[in-house]
XYZ file of C-alpha atoms in Angstrom:
618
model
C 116.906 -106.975 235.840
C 118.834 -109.709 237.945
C 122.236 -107.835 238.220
C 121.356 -106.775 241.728
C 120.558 -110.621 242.795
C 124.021 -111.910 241.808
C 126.431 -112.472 245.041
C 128.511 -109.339 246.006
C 132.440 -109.879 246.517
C 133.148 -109.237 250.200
C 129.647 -108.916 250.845
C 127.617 -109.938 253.955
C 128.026 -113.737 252.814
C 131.578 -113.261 253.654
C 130.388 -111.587 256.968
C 128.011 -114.735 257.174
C 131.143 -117.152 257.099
C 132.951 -115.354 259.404
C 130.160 -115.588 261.993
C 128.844 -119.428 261.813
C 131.391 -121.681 261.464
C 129.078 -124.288 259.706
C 129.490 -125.698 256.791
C 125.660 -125.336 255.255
C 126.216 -121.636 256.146
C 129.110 -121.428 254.139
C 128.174 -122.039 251.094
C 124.793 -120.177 251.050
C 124.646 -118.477 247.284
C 123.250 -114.959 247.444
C 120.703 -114.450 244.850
C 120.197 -118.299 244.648
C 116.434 -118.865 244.818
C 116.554 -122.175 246.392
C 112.703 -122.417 246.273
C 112.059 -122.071 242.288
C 112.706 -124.341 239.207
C 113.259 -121.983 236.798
C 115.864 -120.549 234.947
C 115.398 -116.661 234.741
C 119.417 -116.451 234.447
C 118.782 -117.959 231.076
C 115.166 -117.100 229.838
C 113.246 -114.495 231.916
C 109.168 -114.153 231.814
C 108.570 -110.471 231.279
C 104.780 -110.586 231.040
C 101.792 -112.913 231.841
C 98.709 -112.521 229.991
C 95.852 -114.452 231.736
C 92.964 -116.061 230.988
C 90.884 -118.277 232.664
C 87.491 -119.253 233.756
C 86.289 -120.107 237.185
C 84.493 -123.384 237.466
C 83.298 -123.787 241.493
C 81.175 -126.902 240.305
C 84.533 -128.549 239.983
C 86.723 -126.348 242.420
C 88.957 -125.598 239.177
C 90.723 -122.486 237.417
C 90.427 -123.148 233.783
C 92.551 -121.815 230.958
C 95.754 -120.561 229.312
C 98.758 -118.936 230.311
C 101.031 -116.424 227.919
C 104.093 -115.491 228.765
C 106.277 -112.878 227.089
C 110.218 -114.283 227.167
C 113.474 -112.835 227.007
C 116.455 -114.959 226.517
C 119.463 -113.895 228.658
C 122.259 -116.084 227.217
C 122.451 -116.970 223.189
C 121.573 -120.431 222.354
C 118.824 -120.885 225.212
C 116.903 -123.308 224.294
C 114.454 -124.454 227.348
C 112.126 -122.523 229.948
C 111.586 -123.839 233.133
C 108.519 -123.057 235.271
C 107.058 -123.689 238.418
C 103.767 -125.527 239.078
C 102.532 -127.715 241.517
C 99.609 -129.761 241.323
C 98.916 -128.256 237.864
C 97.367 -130.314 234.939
C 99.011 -129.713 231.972
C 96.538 -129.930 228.474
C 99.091 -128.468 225.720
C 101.872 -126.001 225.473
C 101.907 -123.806 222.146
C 104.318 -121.272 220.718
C 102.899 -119.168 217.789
C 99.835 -122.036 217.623
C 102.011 -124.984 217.149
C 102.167 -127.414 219.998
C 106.466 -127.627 221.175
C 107.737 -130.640 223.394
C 107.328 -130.286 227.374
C 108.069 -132.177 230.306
C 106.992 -132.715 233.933
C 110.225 -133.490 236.055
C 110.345 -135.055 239.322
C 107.754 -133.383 242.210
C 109.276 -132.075 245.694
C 107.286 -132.035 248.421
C 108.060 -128.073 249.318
C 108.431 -126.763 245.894
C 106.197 -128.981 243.628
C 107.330 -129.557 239.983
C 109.123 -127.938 237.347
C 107.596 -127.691 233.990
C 110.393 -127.656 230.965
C 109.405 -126.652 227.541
C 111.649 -126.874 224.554
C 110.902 -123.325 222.418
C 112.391 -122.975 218.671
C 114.865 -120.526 218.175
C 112.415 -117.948 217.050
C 109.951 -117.883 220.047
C 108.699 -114.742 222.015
C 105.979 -116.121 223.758
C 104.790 -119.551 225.042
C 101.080 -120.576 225.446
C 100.642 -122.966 228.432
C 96.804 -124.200 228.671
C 95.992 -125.979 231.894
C 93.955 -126.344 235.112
C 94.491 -126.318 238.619
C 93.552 -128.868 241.376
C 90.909 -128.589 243.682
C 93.237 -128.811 246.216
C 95.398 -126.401 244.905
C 97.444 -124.679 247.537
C 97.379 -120.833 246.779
C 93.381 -120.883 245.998
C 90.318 -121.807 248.251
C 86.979 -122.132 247.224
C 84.293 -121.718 249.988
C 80.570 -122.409 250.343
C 77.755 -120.209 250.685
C 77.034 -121.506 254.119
C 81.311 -120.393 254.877
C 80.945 -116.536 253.635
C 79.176 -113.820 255.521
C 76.341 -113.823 253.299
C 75.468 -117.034 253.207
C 73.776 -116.931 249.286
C 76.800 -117.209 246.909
C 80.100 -119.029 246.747
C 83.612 -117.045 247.048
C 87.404 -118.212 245.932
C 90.114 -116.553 246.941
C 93.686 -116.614 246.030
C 97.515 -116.461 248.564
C 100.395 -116.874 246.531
C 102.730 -115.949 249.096
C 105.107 -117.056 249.499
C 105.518 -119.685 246.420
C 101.786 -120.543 245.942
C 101.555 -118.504 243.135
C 102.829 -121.872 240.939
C 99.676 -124.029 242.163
C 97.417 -121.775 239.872
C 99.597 -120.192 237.314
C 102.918 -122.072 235.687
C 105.185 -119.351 236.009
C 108.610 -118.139 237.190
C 107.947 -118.288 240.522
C 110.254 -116.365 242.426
C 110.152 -112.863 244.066
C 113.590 -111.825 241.470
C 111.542 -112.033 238.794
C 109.071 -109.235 238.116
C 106.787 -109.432 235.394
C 103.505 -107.274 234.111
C 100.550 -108.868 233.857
C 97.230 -108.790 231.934
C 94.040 -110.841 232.970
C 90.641 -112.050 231.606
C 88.287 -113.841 234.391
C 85.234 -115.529 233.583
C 83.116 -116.086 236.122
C 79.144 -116.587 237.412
C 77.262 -113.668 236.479
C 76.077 -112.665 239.505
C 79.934 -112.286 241.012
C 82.414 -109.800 240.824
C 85.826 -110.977 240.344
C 88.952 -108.292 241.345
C 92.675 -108.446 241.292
C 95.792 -107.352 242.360
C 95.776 -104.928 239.430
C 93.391 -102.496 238.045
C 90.058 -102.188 239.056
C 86.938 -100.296 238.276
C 85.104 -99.675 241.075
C 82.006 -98.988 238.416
C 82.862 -102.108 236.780
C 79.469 -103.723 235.178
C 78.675 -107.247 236.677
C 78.486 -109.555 233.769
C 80.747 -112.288 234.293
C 83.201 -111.421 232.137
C 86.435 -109.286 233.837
C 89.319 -108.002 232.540
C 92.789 -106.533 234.259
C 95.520 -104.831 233.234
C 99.475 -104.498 236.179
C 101.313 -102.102 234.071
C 104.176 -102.355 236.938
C 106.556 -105.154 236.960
C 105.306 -107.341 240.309
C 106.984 -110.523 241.554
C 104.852 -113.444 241.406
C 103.814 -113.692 244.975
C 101.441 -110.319 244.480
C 99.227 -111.719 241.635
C 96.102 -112.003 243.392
C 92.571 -113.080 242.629
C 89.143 -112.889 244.716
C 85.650 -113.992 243.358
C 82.471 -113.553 245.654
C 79.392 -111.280 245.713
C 81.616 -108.264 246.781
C 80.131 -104.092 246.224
C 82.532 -101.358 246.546
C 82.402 -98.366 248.562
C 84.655 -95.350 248.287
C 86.827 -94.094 251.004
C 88.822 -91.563 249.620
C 89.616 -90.017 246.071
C 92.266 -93.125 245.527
C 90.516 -95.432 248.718
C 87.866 -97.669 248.772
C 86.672 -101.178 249.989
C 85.674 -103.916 248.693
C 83.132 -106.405 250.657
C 80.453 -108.924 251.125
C 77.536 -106.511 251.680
C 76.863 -107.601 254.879
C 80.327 -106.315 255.996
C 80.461 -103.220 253.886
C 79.393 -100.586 255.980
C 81.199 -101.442 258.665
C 84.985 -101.815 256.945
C 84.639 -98.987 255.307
C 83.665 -96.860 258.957
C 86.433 -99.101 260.636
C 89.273 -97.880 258.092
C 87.871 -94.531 256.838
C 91.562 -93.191 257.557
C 93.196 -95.343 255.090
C 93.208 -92.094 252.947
C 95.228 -89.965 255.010
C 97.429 -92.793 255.524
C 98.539 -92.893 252.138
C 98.727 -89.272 252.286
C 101.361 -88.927 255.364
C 103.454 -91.811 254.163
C 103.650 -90.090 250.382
C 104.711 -86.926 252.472
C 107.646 -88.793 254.427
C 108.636 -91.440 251.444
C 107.995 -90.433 248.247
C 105.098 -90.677 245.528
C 102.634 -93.895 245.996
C 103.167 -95.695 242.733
C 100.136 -97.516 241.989
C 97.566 -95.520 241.509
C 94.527 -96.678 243.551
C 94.677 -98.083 247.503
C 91.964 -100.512 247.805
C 90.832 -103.198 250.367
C 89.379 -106.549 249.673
C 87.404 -107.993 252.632
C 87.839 -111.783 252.959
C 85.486 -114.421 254.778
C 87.379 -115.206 258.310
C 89.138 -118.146 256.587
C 91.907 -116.036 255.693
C 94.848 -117.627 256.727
C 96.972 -113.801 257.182
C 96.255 -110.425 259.104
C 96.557 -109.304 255.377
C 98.342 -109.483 252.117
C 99.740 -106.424 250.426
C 98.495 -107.204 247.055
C 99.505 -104.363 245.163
C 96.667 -101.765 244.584
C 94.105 -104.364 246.072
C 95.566 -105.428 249.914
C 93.435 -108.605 251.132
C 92.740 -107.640 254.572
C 90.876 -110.216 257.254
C 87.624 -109.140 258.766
C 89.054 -110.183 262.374
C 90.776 -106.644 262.809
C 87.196 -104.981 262.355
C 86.653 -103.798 265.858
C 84.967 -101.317 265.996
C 87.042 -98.686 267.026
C 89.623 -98.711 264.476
C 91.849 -100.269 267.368
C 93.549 -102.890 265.130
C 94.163 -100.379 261.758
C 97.668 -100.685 262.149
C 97.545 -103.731 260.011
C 96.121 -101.788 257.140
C 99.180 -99.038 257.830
C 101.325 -102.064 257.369
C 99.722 -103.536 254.143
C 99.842 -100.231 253.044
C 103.145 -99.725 254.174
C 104.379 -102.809 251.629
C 103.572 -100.130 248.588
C 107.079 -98.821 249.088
C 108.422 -101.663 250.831
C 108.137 -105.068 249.298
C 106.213 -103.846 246.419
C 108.356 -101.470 245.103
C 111.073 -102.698 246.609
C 111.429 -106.434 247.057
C 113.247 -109.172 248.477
C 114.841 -111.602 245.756
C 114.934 -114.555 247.720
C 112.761 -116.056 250.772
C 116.253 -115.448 252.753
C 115.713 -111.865 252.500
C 112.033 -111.372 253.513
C 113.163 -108.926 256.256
C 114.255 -106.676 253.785
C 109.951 -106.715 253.021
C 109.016 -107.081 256.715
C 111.449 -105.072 258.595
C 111.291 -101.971 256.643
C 107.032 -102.248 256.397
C 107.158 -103.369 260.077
C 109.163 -99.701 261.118
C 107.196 -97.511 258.360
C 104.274 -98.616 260.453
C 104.705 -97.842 263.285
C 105.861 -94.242 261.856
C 102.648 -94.291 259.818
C 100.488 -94.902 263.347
C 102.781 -92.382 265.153
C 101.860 -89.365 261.958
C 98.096 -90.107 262.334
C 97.459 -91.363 265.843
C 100.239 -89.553 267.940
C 103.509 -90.855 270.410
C 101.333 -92.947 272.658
C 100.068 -94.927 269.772
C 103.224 -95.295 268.654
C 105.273 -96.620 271.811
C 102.268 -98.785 273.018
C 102.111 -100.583 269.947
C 105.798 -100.966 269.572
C 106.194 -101.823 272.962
C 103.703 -104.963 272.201
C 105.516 -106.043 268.988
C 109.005 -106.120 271.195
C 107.176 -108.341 273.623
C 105.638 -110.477 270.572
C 109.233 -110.981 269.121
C 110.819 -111.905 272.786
C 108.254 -114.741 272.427
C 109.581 -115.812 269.309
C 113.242 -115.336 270.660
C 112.228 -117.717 273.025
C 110.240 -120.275 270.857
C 112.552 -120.833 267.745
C 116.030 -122.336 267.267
C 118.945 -119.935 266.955
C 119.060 -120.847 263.411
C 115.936 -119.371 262.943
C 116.322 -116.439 264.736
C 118.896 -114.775 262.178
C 117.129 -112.202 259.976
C 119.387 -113.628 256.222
C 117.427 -116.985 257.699
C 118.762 -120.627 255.442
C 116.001 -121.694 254.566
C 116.838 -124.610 251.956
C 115.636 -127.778 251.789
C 112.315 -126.496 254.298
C 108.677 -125.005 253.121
C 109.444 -121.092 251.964
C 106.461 -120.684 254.450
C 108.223 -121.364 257.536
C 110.291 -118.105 257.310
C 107.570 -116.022 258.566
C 107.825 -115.225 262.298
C 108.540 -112.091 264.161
C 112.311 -112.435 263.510
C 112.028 -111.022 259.863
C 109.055 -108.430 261.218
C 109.868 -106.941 264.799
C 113.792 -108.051 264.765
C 114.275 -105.964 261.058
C 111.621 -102.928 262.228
C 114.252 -102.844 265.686
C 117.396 -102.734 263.982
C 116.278 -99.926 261.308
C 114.954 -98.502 265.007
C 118.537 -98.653 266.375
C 119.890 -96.719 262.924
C 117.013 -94.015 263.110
C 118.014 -93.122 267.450
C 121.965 -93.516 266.266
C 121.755 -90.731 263.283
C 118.559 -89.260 263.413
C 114.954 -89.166 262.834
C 115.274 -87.203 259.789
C 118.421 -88.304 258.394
C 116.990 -91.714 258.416
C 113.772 -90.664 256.420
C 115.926 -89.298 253.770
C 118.055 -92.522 253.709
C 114.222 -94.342 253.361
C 113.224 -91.567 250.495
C 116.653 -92.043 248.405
C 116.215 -95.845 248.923
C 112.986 -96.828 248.101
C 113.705 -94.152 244.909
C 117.276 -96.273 244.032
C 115.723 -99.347 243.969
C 112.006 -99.272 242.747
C 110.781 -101.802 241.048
C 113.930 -104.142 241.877
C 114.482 -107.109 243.571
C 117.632 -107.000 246.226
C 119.091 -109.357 248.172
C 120.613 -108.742 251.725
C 123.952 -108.074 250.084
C 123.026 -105.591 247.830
C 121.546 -103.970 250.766
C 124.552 -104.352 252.682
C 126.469 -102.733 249.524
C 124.233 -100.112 249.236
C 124.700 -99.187 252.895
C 128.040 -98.921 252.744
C 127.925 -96.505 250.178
C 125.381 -94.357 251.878
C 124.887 -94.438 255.594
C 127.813 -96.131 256.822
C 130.175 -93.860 254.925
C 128.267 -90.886 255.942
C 128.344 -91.487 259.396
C 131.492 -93.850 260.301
C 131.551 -92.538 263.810
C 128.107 -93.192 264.402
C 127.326 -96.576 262.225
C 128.909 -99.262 261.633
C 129.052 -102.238 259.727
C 130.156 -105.054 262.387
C 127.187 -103.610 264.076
C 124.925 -103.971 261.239
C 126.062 -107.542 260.201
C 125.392 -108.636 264.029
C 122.019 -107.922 263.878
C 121.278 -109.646 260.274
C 123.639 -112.946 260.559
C 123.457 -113.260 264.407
C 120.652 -114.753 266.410
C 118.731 -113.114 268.989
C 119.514 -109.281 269.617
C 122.290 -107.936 269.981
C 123.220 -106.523 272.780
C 122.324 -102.464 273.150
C 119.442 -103.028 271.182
C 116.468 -100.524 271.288
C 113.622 -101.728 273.848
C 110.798 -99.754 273.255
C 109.147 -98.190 276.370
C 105.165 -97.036 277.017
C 104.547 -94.486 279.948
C 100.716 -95.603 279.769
C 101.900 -99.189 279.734
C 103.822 -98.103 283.050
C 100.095 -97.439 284.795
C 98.839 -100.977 283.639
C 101.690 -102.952 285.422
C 100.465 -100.982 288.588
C 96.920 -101.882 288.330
C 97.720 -105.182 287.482
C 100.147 -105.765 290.074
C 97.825 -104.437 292.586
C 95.044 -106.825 291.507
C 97.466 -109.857 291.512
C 98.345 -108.970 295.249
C 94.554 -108.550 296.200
C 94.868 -105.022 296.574
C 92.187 -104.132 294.425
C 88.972 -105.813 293.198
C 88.958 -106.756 289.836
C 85.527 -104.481 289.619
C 87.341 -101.473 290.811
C 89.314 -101.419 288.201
C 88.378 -98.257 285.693
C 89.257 -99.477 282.309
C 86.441 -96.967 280.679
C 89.499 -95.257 279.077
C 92.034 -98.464 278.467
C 92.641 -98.818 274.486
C 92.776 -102.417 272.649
C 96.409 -101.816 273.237
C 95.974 -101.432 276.989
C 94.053 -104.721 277.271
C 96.358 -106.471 275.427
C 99.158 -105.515 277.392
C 97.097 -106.233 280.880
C 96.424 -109.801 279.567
C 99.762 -110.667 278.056
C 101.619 -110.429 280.758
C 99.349 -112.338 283.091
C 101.187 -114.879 285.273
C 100.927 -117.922 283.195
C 99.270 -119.937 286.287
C 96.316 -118.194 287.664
C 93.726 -119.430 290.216
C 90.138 -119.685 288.903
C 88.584 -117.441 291.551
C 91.090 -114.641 289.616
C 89.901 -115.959 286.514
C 86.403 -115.809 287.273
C 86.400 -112.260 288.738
C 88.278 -110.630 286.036
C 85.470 -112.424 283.319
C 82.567 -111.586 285.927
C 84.081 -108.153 285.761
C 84.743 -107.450 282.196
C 83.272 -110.200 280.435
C 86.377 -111.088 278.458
C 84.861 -114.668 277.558
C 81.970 -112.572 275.498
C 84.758 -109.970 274.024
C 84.038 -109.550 270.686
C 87.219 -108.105 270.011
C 88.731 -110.967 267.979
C 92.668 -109.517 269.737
C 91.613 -109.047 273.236
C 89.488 -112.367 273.093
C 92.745 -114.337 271.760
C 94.524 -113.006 274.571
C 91.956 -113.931 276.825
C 91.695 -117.615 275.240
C 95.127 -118.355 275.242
C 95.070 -117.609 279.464
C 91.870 -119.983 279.843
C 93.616 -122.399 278.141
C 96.748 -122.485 280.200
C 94.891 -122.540 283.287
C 91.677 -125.054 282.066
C 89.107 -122.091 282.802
C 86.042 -124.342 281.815
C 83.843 -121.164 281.449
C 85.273 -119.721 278.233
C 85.624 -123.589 276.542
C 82.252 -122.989 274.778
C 83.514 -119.113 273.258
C 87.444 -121.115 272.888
C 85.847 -123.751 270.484
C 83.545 -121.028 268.913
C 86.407 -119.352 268.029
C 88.524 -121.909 266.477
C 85.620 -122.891 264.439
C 85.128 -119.258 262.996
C 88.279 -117.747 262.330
C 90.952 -119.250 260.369
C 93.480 -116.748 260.672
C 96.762 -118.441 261.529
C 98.098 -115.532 264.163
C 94.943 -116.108 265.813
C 94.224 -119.377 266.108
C 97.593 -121.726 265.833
C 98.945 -120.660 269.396
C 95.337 -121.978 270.827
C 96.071 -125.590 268.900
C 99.521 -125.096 270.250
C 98.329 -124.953 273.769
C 95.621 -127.343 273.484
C 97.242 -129.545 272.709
C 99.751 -130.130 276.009
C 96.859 -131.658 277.674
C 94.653 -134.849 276.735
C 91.704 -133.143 277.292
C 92.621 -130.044 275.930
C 93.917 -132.105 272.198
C 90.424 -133.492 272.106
C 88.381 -130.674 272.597
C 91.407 -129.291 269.664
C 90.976 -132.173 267.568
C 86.899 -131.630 267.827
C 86.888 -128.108 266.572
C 90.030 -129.161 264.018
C 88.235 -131.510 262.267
C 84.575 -129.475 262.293
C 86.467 -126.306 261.035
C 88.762 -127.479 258.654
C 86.374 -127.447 255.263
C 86.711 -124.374 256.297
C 90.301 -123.177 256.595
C 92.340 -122.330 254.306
C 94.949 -125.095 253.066
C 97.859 -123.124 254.599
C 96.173 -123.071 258.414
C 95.616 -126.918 257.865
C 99.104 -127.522 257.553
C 99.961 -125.416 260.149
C 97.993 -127.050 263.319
C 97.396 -130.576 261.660
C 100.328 -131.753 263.624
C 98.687 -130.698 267.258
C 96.069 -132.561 265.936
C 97.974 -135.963 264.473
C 100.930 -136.023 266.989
């Protein structure tokens, strides 16, 4: 199971020393999990069986944990878990209570939990609770869900929150089955990230069964007054029924999106494809919890404008799910690959303009990162010890990994790089690789196939190097083209803001128009373009975002009341951090920040506190 996490001889960590002459780079350990506890390497959890009751008087998950062991070396004698914030009551093998400890807490990866197990023992009982503030589960009021009548919890255990509500092995190289019992109000229906009946009676009492082996970070829990509507013969959604209807019109297509990408990449292994619609506290675009992705309501436009994120949560089925990164260092492997298959998956079902205009976006989205973050950061096999597992999400592991697979696909061909995906996602599914056993696996496929074409200098520039290298693919958009006319003619007063015909412009189109704005614009622009469009009103949660993020810049009093609206509303981190960001350059601009801050955070999610409590504290 962990033979393809050890280090590789002459692998890409001796690329790695080769390219950064620092010592911390150096001695990097592939395989190392520098964010978990536990001791896999010497006792491996193979299975979790769950069960525990969910008490939102007291903001608590209540119950027992058993977990199926394996010992890997003769003589092992103690398992280490991860927890944080976790209140131990007893630990038990075969009934009888066995010696545990709490060691020392760390700030980033809480505290290990070590339990002494007699030479005999199979499986360990772990009873316990979680905090209220625990920081993979939030409990939110009727008065903070769409339907205003019943309370909802929802759980993010990506990347290493899984430990605040389950003591477990908590790192993505260790894949485990899982079974689960939920107790819960009666009138709620509780789902997971594992099998769910759609026809499931609502009694209060739930039970689950993950028959695949899933790293931690994809157990997944959601409680709330949800019904389910079908989509497809293997689709559906799940929602508050006020939002029902109009997820399941806004991603009707999911169905033929699993279709196409079983046609290109193989068999989808999960069985059912379902979506779980959050409240707009959701701190992510989505989460590609396996069979159940939790998907945020702010993409439901409308016109099915922003469905590329359920392409991409769909996307992680093959890649992340099925194949997955061992260590937070290797995310891209997850990212890159699910960032390129969607983009293919929005090419199969909405055609080449689709395609280029959204990848033309995501190219401009990762310059901005280029820009923003140190060169450290901008590496895709990213050192992340000693700092918060969270931090290694940015477009680097996304856009940065999608281009470079990009720049293999143009170099050998469409469809000898969709056989290389097919064989690859077949080699290693249900594994957990690092980087190097990528890099390994490369040499023995592509980059001895086509040596004149490929190779592996090349390839280690774009992981272990920041920025991008030079050559690299740059996506182009003929309709894009058209929109730097019109907007260059309106910037030169050579056309009225209301002569502008944008009956026919896509979400895409917008974006693009807005984004590339001059960053200093005069209000009588400002006010035309708004007078003209109405882009303060835009209920488009992307295009308004866009819009936002220019009123800020240039102190465009008229969309202040919409800005602090939206902070207030939406809790989505993509969404709402560069706003803080911005706000907070200006006095007057942190205040009106720190107002809708401290009104929305009972609200937000514990992860989008920590991200913009800084712009509010510095």
């Amino acid at each position: 199971m962990f033979s393809c996490s050890q280090p590789v001889t002459g692998s890409g960590e001796t690329a790695l020393s080769q390219h950064n002459d620092t010592a911390v780079a150096k001695h990097i350990e592939a395989g190392n999990d520098y964010h978990s506890f536990s001791n896999p390497d010497e006792i491996t959890v193979t299975h979790l069986d769950l069960a525990l009751t969910a008490d939102f008087e007291q903001k608590q998950l209540k119950g027992r944990a058993t977990l199926d062991i394996v010992r890997q070396q003769a003589g092992a004698d103690t398992l280490v878990l991860d927890t944080r914030d976790l209140n131990i009551n007893s630990v038990t093998v075969n009934g009888q209570s066995v010696d545990y400890s709490l060691g020392a807490s760390d700030a980033n990866l809480g505290t290990p939990l070590s339990i002494s197990l007699p030479a005999n023992a199979k499986q360990v009982t772990v009873n316990y609770h979680t905090s209220p503030e625990a920081s993979g589960v939030q409990w939110l009021t009727p008065a903070q869900t769409a339907g205003k009548q019943h309370p909802f919890l929802f759980t993010q255990a990506q990347a290493i929150h899984a430990r605040s509500f389950i003591p477990l092995q908590d790192s993505p190289q260790v894949r485990i089955t899982y079974d689960a019992n939920i107790k819960t109000p009666a009138n709620l229906l509780a789902v997971m990230s594992a099998s769910n009946n759609p026809h499931t009676e609502r009694d209060g009492d739930y039970s689950f069964s993950m028959p695949q082996p899933i790293p931690s970070y994809l157990i997944a829990l959601a409680i709330g007054d949800l019904q389910f509507q079908a989509m497809g013969d293997r689709t559906g959604v799940y929602a508050e029924p006020a939002l029902l209807k109009a997820a399941a019109a806004e991603f009707e297509d999911t169905e033929s999106m699993l279709e196409l990408t079983e046609e290109k990449y193989g068999p989808y292994r999960w069985d059912r494809y379902d979506l779980l619609i959050l409240p707009p506290s959701f701190p992510f675009g989505g989460m590609e919890n396996p069979r159940l992705s939790f998907i945020t309501p702010t993409v439901i436009a409308g016109d099915k404008s922003l469905v590329s994120l359920i392409a991409h949560e769909l996307a992680h089925s093959w890649s992340g799910n099925t194949v997955t990164n061992a260590t937070w260092r290797d995310l891209w492997l997850n990212e890159g690959f699910t960032t390129y298959l969607t983009y293919r998956i929005m090419e199969m079902l909405y055609g080449p303009d689709r395609y280029n205009m959204e990848a033309v976006l995501g190219y401009q989205s990762l310059q901005s990162d280029i820009d923003a973050l140190p060169e450290a950061d901008q590496k895709l096999a990213i050192d992340l010890r000693g700092r918060n597992a969270d931090e290694v999400f940015s477009d680097i592991p996304y856009e940065k990994g999608a281009l470079m697979l990009r720049e293999i696909e143009q170099k050998i061909g469409r469809e000898a790089f969709d056989k290389f995906l097919l064989n690859y996602f077949e080699h290693f599914a249900f594994e957990s690789i690092t980087t190097d056993v990528f890099l390994t696996y490369l040499d023995k496929t592509l980059l001895k196939d086509y040596p004149e074409k490929l190779s592996r200098a090349r390839i280690e520039q774009w992981i272990f190097q920041p920025g991008l290298p030079e050559g690299a693919p740059e996506p182009q958009s003929d309709a894009f083209s058209d929109i730097d006319e019109v907007r260059q003619r309106w910037l030169t007063d050579k056309r009225d803001a209301n002569e502008i015909d944008t009956t026919l412009w896509t979400t895409h189109e917008w974006l693009y128009f807005l984004n590339n704005l001059p960053d200093s614009l005069p209000a009588q622009k400002l006010e035309e373009l708004d007078n003209a469009f109405s882009l303060t009103q835009s209920q488009n949660n992307e295009i308004a975002h866009s819009w936002l993020m220019i009123a800020v810049k240039n102190e465009y009093k008229p969309a202040y009341d919409r800005l602090y609206k939206y902070l207030v509303n939406i809790g989505r981190n993509k969404l709402v951090k560069p706003l803080y960001r911005e706000l907070a350059k200006t006095p007057q601009g942190k205040k009106l920040a720190t107002k809708a801050f401290n009104e929305a955070k009972a609200g937000y999610h514990p992860l989008t506190i920590k991200a913009n409590e800084g712009f509010i504290n510095d």
